XYZ file of C-alpha atoms in Angstrom:
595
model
C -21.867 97.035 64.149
C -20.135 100.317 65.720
C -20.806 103.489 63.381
C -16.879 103.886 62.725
C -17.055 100.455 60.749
C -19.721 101.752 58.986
C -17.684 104.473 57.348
C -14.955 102.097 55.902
C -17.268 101.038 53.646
C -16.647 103.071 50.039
C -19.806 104.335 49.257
C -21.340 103.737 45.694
C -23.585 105.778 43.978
C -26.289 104.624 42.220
C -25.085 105.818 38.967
C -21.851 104.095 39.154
C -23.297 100.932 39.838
C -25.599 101.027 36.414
C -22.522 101.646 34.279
C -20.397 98.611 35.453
C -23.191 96.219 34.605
C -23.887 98.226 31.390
C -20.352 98.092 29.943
C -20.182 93.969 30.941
C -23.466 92.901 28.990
C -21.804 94.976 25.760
C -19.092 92.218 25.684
C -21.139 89.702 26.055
C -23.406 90.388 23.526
C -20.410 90.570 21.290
C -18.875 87.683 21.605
C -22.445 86.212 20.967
C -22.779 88.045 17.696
C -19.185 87.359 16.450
C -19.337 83.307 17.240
C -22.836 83.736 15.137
C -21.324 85.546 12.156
C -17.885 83.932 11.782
C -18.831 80.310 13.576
C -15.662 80.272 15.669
C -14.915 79.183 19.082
C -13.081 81.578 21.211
C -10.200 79.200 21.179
C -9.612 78.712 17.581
C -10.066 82.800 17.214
C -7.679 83.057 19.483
C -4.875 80.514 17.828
C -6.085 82.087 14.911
C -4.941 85.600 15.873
C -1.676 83.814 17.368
C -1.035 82.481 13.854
C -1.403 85.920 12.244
C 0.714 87.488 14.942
C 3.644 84.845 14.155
C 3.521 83.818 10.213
C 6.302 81.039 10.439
C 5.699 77.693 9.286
C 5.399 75.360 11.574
C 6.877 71.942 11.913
C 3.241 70.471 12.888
C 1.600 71.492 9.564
C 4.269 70.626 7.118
C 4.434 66.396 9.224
C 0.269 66.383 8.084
C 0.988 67.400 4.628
C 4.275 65.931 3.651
C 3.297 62.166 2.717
C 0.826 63.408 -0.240
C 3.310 66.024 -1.147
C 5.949 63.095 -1.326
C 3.403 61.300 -3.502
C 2.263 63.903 -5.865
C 6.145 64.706 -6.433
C 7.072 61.443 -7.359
C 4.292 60.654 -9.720
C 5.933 64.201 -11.564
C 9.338 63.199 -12.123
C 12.435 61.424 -10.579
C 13.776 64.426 -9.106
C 12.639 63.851 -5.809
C 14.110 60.429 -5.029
C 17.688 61.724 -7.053
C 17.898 64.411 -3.896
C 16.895 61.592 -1.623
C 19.569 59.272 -2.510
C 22.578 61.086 -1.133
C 19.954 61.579 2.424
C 18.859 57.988 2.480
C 22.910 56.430 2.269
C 24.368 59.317 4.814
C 21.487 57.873 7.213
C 22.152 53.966 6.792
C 25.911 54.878 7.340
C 24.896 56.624 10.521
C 22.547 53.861 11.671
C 25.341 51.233 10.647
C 27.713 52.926 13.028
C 25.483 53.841 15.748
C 24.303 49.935 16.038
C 24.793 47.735 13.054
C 22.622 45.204 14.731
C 19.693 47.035 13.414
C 19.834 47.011 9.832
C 20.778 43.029 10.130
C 17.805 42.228 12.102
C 15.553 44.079 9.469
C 17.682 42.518 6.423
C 17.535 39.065 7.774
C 13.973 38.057 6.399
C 14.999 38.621 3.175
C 18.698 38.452 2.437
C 18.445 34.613 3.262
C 16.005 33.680 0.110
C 17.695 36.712 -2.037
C 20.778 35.125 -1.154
C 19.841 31.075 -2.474
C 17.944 32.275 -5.556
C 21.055 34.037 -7.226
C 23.446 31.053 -5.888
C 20.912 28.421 -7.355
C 20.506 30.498 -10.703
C 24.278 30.711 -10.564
C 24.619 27.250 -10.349
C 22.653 26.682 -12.961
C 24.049 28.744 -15.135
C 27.281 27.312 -14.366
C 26.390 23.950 -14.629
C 24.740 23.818 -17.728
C 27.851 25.644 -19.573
C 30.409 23.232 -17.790
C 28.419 20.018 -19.297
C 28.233 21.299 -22.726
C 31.806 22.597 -22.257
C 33.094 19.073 -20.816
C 31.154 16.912 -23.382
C 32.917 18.750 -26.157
C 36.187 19.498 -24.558
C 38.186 16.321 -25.452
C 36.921 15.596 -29.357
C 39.200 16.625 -32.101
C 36.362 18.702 -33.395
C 36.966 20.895 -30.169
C 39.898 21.868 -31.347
C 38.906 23.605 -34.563
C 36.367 25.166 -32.226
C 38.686 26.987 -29.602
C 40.480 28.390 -33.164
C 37.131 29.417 -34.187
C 36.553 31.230 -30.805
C 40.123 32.666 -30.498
C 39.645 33.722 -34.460
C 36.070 35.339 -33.888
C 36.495 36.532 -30.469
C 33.376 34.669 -28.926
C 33.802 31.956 -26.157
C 34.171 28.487 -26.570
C 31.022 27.436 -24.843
C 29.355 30.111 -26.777
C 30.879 28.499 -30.181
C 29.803 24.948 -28.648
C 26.319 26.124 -28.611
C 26.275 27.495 -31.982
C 27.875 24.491 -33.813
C 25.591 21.838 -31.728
C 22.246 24.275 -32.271
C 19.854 22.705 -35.034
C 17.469 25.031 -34.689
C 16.292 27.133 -31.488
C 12.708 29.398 -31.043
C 14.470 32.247 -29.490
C 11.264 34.489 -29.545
C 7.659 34.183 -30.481
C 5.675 37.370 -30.837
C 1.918 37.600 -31.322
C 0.298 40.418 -33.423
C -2.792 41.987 -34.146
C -3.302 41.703 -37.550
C -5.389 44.728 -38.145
C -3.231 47.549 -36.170
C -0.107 45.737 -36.343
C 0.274 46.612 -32.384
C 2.227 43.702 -30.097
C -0.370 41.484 -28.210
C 2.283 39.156 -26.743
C 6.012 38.520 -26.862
C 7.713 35.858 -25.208
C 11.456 35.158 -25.458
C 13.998 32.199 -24.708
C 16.627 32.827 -21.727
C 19.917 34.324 -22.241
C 18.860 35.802 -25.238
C 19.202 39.806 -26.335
C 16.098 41.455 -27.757
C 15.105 44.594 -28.960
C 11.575 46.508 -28.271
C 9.293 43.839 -29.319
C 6.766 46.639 -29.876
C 9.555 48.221 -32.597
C 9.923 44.479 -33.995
C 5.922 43.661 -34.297
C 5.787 47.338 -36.413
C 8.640 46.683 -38.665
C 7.543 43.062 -39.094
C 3.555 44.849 -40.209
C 5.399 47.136 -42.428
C 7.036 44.924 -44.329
C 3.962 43.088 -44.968
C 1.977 46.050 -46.182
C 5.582 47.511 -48.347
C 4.927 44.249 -49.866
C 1.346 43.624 -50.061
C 1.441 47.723 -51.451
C 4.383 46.808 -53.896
C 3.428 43.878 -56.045
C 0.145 41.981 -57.081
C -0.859 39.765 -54.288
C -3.885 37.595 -54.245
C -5.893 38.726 -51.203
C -5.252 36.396 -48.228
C -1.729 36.003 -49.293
C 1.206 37.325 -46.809
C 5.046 36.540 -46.213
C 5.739 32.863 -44.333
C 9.077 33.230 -43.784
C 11.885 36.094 -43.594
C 15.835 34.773 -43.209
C 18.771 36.939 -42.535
C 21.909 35.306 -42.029
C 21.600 32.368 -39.326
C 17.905 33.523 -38.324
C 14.831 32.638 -39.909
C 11.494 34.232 -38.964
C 7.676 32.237 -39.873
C 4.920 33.706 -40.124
C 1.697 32.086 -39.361
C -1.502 33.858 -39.922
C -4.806 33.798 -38.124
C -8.252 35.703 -39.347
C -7.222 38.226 -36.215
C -3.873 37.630 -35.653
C -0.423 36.054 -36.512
C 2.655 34.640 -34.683
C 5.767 35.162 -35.728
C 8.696 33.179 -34.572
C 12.218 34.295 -34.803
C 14.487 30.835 -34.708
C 17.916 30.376 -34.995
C 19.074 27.544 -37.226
C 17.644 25.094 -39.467
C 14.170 24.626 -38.210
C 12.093 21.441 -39.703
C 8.480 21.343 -41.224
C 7.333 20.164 -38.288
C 7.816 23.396 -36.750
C 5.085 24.517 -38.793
C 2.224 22.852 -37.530
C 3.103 23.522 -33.553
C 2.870 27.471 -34.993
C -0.265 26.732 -37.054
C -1.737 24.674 -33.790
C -0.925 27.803 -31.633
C -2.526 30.289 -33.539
C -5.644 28.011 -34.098
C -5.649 27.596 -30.395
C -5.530 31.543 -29.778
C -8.008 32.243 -32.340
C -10.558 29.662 -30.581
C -9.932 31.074 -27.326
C -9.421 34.810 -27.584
C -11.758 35.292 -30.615
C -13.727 37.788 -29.005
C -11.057 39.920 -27.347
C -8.921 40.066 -30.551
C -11.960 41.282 -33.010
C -12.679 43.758 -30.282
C -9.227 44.698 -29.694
C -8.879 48.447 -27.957
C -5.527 48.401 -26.633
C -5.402 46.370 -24.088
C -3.041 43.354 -24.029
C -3.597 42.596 -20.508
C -6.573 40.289 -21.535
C -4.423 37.782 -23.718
C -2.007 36.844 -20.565
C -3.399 33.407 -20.750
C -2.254 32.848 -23.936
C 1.332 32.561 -23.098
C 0.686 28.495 -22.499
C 0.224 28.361 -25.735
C 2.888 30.845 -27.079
C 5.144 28.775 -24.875
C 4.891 25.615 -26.513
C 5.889 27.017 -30.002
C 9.669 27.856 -27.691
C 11.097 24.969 -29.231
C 14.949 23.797 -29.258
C 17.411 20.879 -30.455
C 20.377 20.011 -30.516
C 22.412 17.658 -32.575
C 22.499 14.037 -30.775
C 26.083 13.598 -29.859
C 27.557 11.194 -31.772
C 28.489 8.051 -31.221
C 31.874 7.855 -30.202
C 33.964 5.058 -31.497
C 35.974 3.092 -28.722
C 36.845 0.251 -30.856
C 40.373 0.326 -30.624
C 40.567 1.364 -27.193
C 38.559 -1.777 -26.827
C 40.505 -4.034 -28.291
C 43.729 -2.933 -26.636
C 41.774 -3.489 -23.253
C 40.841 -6.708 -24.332
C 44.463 -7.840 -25.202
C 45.423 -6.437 -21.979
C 42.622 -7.976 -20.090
C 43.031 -11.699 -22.061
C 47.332 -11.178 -21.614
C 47.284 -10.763 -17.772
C 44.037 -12.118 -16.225
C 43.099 -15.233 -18.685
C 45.306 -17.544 -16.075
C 43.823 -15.756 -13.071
C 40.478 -15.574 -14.016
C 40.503 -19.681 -14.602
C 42.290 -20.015 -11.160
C 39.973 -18.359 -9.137
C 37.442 -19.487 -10.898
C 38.435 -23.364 -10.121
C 39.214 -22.303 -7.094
C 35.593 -21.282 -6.201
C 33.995 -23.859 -8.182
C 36.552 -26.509 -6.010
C 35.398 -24.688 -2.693
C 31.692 -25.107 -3.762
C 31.943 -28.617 -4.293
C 33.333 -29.074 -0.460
C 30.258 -27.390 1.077
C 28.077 -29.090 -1.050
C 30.039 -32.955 0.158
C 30.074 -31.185 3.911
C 26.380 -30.314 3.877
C 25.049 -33.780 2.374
C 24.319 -35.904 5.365
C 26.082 -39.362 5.030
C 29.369 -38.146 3.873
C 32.155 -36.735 5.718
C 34.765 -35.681 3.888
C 38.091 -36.334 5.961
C 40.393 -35.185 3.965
C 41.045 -32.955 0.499
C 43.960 -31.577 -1.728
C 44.708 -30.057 -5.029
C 47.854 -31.091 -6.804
C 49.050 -30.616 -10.897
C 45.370 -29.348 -11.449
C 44.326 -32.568 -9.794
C 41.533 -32.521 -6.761
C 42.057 -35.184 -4.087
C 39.454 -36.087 -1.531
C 39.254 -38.938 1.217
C 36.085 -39.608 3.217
C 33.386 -42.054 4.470
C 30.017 -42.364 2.888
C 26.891 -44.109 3.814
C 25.416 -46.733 0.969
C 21.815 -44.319 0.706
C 23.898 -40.934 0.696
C 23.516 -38.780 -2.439
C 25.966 -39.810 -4.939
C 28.956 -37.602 -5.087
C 29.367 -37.385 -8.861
C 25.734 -36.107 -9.534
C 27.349 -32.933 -6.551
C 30.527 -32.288 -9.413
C 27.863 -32.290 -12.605
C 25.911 -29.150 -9.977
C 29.581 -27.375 -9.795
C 30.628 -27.455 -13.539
C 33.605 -29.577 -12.474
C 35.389 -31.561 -14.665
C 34.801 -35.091 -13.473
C 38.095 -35.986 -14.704
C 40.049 -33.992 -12.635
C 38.914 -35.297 -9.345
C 39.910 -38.115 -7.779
C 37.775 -39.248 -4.557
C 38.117 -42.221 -2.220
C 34.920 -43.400 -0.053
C 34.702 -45.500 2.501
C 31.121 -47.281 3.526
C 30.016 -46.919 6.853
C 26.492 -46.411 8.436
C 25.417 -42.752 8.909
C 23.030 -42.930 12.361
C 21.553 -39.748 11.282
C 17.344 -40.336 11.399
C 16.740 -39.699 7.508
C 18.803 -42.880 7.061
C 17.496 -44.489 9.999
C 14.319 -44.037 8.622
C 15.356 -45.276 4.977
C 16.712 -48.890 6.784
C 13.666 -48.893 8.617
C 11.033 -49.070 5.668
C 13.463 -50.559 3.466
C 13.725 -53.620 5.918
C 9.819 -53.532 7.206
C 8.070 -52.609 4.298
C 5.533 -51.224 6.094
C 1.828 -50.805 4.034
C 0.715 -47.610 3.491
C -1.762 -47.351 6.597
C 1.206 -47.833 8.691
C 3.675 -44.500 9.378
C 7.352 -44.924 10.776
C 8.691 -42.152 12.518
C 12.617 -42.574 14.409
C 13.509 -39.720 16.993
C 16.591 -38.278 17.844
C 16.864 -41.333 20.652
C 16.191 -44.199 17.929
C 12.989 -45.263 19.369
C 10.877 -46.015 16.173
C 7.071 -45.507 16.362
C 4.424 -47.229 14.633
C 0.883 -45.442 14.078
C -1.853 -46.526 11.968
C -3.539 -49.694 10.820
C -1.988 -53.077 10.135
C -2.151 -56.537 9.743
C -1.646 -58.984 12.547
C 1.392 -60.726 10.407
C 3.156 -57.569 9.606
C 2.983 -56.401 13.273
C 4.741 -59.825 14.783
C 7.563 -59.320 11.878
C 8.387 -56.120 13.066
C 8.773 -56.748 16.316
C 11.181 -59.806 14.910
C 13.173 -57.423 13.145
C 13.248 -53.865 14.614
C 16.234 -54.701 16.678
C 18.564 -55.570 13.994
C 18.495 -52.628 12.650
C 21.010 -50.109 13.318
C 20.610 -47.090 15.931
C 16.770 -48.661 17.056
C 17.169 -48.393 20.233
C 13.277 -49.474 21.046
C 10.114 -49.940 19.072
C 6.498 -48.079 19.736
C 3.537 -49.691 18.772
C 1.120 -48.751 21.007
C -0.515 -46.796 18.465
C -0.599 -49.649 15.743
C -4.130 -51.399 16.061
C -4.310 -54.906 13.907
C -6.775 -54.526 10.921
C -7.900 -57.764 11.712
C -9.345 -56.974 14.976
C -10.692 -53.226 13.504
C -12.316 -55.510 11.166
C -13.564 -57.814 13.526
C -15.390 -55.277 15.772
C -16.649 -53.449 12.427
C -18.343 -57.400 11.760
C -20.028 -57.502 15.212
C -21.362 -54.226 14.889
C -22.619 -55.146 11.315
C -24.239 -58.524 12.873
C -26.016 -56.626 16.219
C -27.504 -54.402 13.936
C -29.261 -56.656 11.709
C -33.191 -57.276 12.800
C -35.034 -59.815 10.725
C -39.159 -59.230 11.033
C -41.584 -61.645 10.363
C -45.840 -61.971 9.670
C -47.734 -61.693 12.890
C -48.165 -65.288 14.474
C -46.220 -67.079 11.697
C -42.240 -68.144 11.449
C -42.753 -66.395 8.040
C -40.228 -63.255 7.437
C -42.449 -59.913 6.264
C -41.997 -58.577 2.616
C -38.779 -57.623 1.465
C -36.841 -59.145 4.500
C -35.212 -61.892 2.909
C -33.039 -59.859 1.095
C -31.252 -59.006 4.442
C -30.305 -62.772 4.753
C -27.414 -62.527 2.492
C -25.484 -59.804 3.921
C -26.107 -61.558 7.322
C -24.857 -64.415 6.218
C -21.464 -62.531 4.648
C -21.387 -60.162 7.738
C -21.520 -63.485 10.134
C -18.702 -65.417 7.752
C -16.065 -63.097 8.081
C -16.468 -62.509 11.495
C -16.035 -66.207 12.489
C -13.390 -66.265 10.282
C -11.309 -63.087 11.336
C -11.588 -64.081 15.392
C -10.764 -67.907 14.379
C -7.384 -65.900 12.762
C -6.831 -64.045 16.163
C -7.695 -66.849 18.173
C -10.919 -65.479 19.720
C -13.697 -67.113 21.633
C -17.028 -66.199 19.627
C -20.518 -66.515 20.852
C -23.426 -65.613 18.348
C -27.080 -65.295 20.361
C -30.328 -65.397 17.692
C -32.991 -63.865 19.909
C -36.560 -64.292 18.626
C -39.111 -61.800 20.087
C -42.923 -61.819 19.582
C -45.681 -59.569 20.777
C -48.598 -59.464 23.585
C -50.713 -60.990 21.361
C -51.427 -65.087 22.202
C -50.322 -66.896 25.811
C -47.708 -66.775 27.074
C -46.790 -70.581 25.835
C -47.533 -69.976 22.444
C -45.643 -66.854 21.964
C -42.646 -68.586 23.907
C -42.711 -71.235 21.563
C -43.091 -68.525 18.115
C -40.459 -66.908 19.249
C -37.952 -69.832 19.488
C -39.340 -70.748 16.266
C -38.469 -67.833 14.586
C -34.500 -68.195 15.964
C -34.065 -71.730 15.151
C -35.408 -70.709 11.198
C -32.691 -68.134 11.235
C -30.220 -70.581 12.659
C -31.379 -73.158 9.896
C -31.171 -70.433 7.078
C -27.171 -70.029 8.508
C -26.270 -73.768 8.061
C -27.654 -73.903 5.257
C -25.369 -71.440 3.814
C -22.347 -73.570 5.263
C -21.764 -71.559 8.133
C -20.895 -73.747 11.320
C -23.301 -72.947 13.849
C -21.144 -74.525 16.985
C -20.563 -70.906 18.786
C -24.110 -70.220 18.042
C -27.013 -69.888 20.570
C -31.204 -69.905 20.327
C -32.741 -68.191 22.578
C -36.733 -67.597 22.541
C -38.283 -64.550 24.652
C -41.441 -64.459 25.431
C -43.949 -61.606 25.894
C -43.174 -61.182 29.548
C -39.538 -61.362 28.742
C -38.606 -58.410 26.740
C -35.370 -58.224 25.547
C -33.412 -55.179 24.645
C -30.698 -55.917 22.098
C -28.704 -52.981 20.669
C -31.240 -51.451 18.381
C -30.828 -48.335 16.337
C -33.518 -45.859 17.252
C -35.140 -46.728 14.214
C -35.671 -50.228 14.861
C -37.057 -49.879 18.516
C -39.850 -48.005 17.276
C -41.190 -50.869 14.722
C -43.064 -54.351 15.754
C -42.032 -56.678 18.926
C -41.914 -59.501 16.195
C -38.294 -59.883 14.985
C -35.340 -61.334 15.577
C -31.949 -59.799 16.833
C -28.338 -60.753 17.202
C -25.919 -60.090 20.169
C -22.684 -60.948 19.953
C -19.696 -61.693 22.358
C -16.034 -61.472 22.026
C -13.110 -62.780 24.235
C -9.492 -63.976 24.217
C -9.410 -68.091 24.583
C -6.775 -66.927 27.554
C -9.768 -65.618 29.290
């Protein structure tokens, strides 16, 4: 560095340089002791100052204070919202013509509902005075009662309701007996009152003028108070009374729903009306019961008397409609009686006409059609005034088919006759062999049969028959080991054998059937084979002997002797095959003499 940039450098002096960092520690330590004695940060000393310099208010402080201001004001007085009004209306005006679309959208919640409650309570209103007004409106009496309201000044449905009242609870109040102050007060619509406080006073001061005024037994108060067309009972409590302000002639009755109500509060609100301090909030839920003492009726309208009006309708209805009413009445009674004929099957009516209060009808008719006389009794027709002409003929319908069938046949009862809609008649069921060979004589004279069925018919004879030969296969006779003698209690078969084998020979003899009867004797291992060949043919021929004896012929019948060696397996029941090889069974075999 050259020596002439040296000497552009300002020289300090020592001193100087001492006294510049003196004066700047001064301030510091200032500002450190006045934020330690006042507790303020530079900035808020400084709007501080500012605020001092300009005293104005501004608009910042009075927006943080003006809703409690607003609040205190209007708990003061009314004042404050009287100044607002004019504000508040030159402001909806504004925002009305600015954009009216504003206020709708914040009226719309609740314009809608404000809107149908006074419409419906307008209704109502309007509704109830019309039917009073229009039940009364015609009677002569209403006439003396539109004088009454013209002479009076009041309105006619207002007169109405006076002259139809009996009696009418217009308000019920419920006192403290002790202060006399108001506990509850209920009224009846559409009807003026007065403070009810000012009315529960004058109502206690009257009892104690009284009570003050004469000798009263203790306990004793006023029941009842009347001025004019209003009546007031009393009812008294040990706490508290009700008294009831009614309009009209009130009944007895009335009594006990007041005594009921205050017996009701008393058992309920006990406690809150000995300690009574004031506060009336507590006996809200006694209005139910207050309520119910808001009684009203009405005279029942009387009766009105049409008689006359009645009996000039009558002559009316008896002078112009006796002739029609008989007409038409024929008329459907005649119509009736067609659809009945039309409907029956076996009669066709052909032809029908009504002449001089006569009824004319031509037709055919089968013989077991209903008969058309017991059809006039069903339509309250006179039987007279109907002449009919039938002619016979067969109805091919299948109910009557059916009738000619079984009345011709006489078919038993296990036998059922059915026609179709193509006349073939089928026979199902069980009959006898005679009965079946008559039908099939006779089916084809009768009318619309146009074949006969019987391929479901089975002859009782032959269901009989095979029910026999069963009966006889099953039969097994046993008999004492090595003897022709039958065992213990098997002689007692022998009859039913001999009943079973009877009617079988008898039966196929009827149906012309070749019969064969084997008697098989059987024996066991025991003996040779000689001997027990010649047991067991001993054994059948005793059987066969026992069967002639009974008068059986024993022609179709066959002996046949098996010996040990020779089993033979009749049809046994699977009881019988597990008992003794010494018996002796029965086989049995049927067939046409044809075959």
């Amino acid at each position: 560095m050259s020596d002439s940039s040296m000497n552009q450098i300002p020289k300090v002096s020592p001193e100087g340089l001492k006294s510049n960092s003196q004066t700047s520690e001064t301030k510091d330590e200032l500002t450190i002791l006045r934020s330690l004695l006042l507790d303020i940060e530079p900035t808020k000393l400084e709007r501080l100052y500012e605020r001092l310099e300009n005293p104005e208010i501004q608009a910042e402080d009075i927006s943080s204070m003006l809703p409690e201001a607003v609040i205190l004001r209007s708990k003061q007085d009314k004042q404050l919202g009287e100044v607002m009004v004019t504000t508040v209306e030159e402001a909806i005006q504004a925002s009305v013509k600015q954009d009216h679309n504003v206020l709708a959208d914040a009226l719309f919640p609740v314009i809608g509902p404000a809107t149908r409650k006074a419409i419906s309570a307008a209704l109502e209103e309007m509704m109830q005075s019309m039917n009073q007004t229009l039940e009364h409106s015609l009677s002569p009496q209403s006439f003396q009662w539109r004088l009454e309201a013209q002479r009076t000044g009041k309105s006619f449905a207002e007169i109405v309701l006076l002259r139809t009242l009996v009696y009418r609870v217009e308000q019920v109040f419920l006192i403290h007996k002790e202060s006399g102050l108001l506990l509850q007060h209920l009224v009846t619509k559409q009807v003026t009152i007065q403070d009810p406080d000012l009315v529960a006073a004058m109502l206690t001061a009257i009892q104690d003028f009284i009570k003050d005024s004469f000798s009263v037994q203790k306990g004793d108060g006023i029941k009842s108070l009347r001025f004019g067309e209003v009546t007031i009972w009393i009812e008294e409590g040990p706490q508290a009374l009700i008294a009831a302000m009614i309009r009209g002639n009130p009944p007895q009755e009335l009594r006990l729903v007041l005594q009921e109500a205050i017996e009701k509060i008393h058992l309920k609100f006990s406690r809150e009306i000995k300690n009574f301090a004031g506060d009336t909030e507590l006996f809200e839920p006694s209005k139910p019961d207050l309520e119910a003492c808001l009684v009203v009726q009405y005279k029942s309208a009387a009766k009105k008397n049409y008689t006359y009006a009645w009996i000039l309708l009558s002559v009316m209805a008896i002078a112009f409609g006796t002739w029609g009413f008989f007409t038409i009445r024929e008329q459907l009674r005649w119509r009736n009686y067609l659809q009945k004929l039309n409907s029956q099957p076996g009669i066709v009516v052909i032809n029908s006409k009504q002449s001089f209060g006569k009824y004319f009808i031509w037709g055919m008719r089968d013989p077991l059609a209903v008969d058309p006389n017991t059809l006039i009794q069903q339509t309250n027709l006179n039987p007279k005034t109907i002449i009919s002409q039938w002619q016979p003929y067969l109805s091919l319908e299948t109910e009557f088919t059916t009738k000619r069938v079984k009345k011709l046949l006489h078919p038993p009862p296990s036998v059922s006759l059915k026609v179709d809609k193509n006349g073939i008649l089928n026979a199902t069921g069980y009959a006898s062999r005679q009965w079946i060979l008559e039908a099939h004589k006779l089916w084809s004279f009768i009318p619309g049969i146009t074949q006969f069925q019987d391929k479901n018919l089975v002859e009782i004879e032959l269901s009989q028959l095979e029910e026999y030969k069963k009966q006889i296969e099953q039969k097994i006779l046993f008999f004492v080991e090595g003897t022709v003698e039958l065992n213990s209690g098997e002689v007692s078969k022998l009859p039913n054998l001999t009943r079973s084998i009877r009617n079988f020979l008898n039966i196929a003899k009827y149906l012309d059937k070749d019969v064969q009867i084997q008697i098989i004797g059987h024996t066991n291992n025991t003996g040779t084979e000689q001997t027990n060949m010649l047991l067991s043919q001993a054994r059948a021929e005793k059987i066969l002997s026992y069967l002639k004896s009974q008068g059986i012929n024993t022609k179709q019948f066959q002996i046949i002797g098996l010996s040990s060696n020779q089993p033979f397996q009749p049809q046994l029941t699977s009881e019988s095959q597990n008992v003794s090889s010494r018996r002796v069974s029965f086989r049995v075999s049927l067939a046409n003499k044809s075959d």
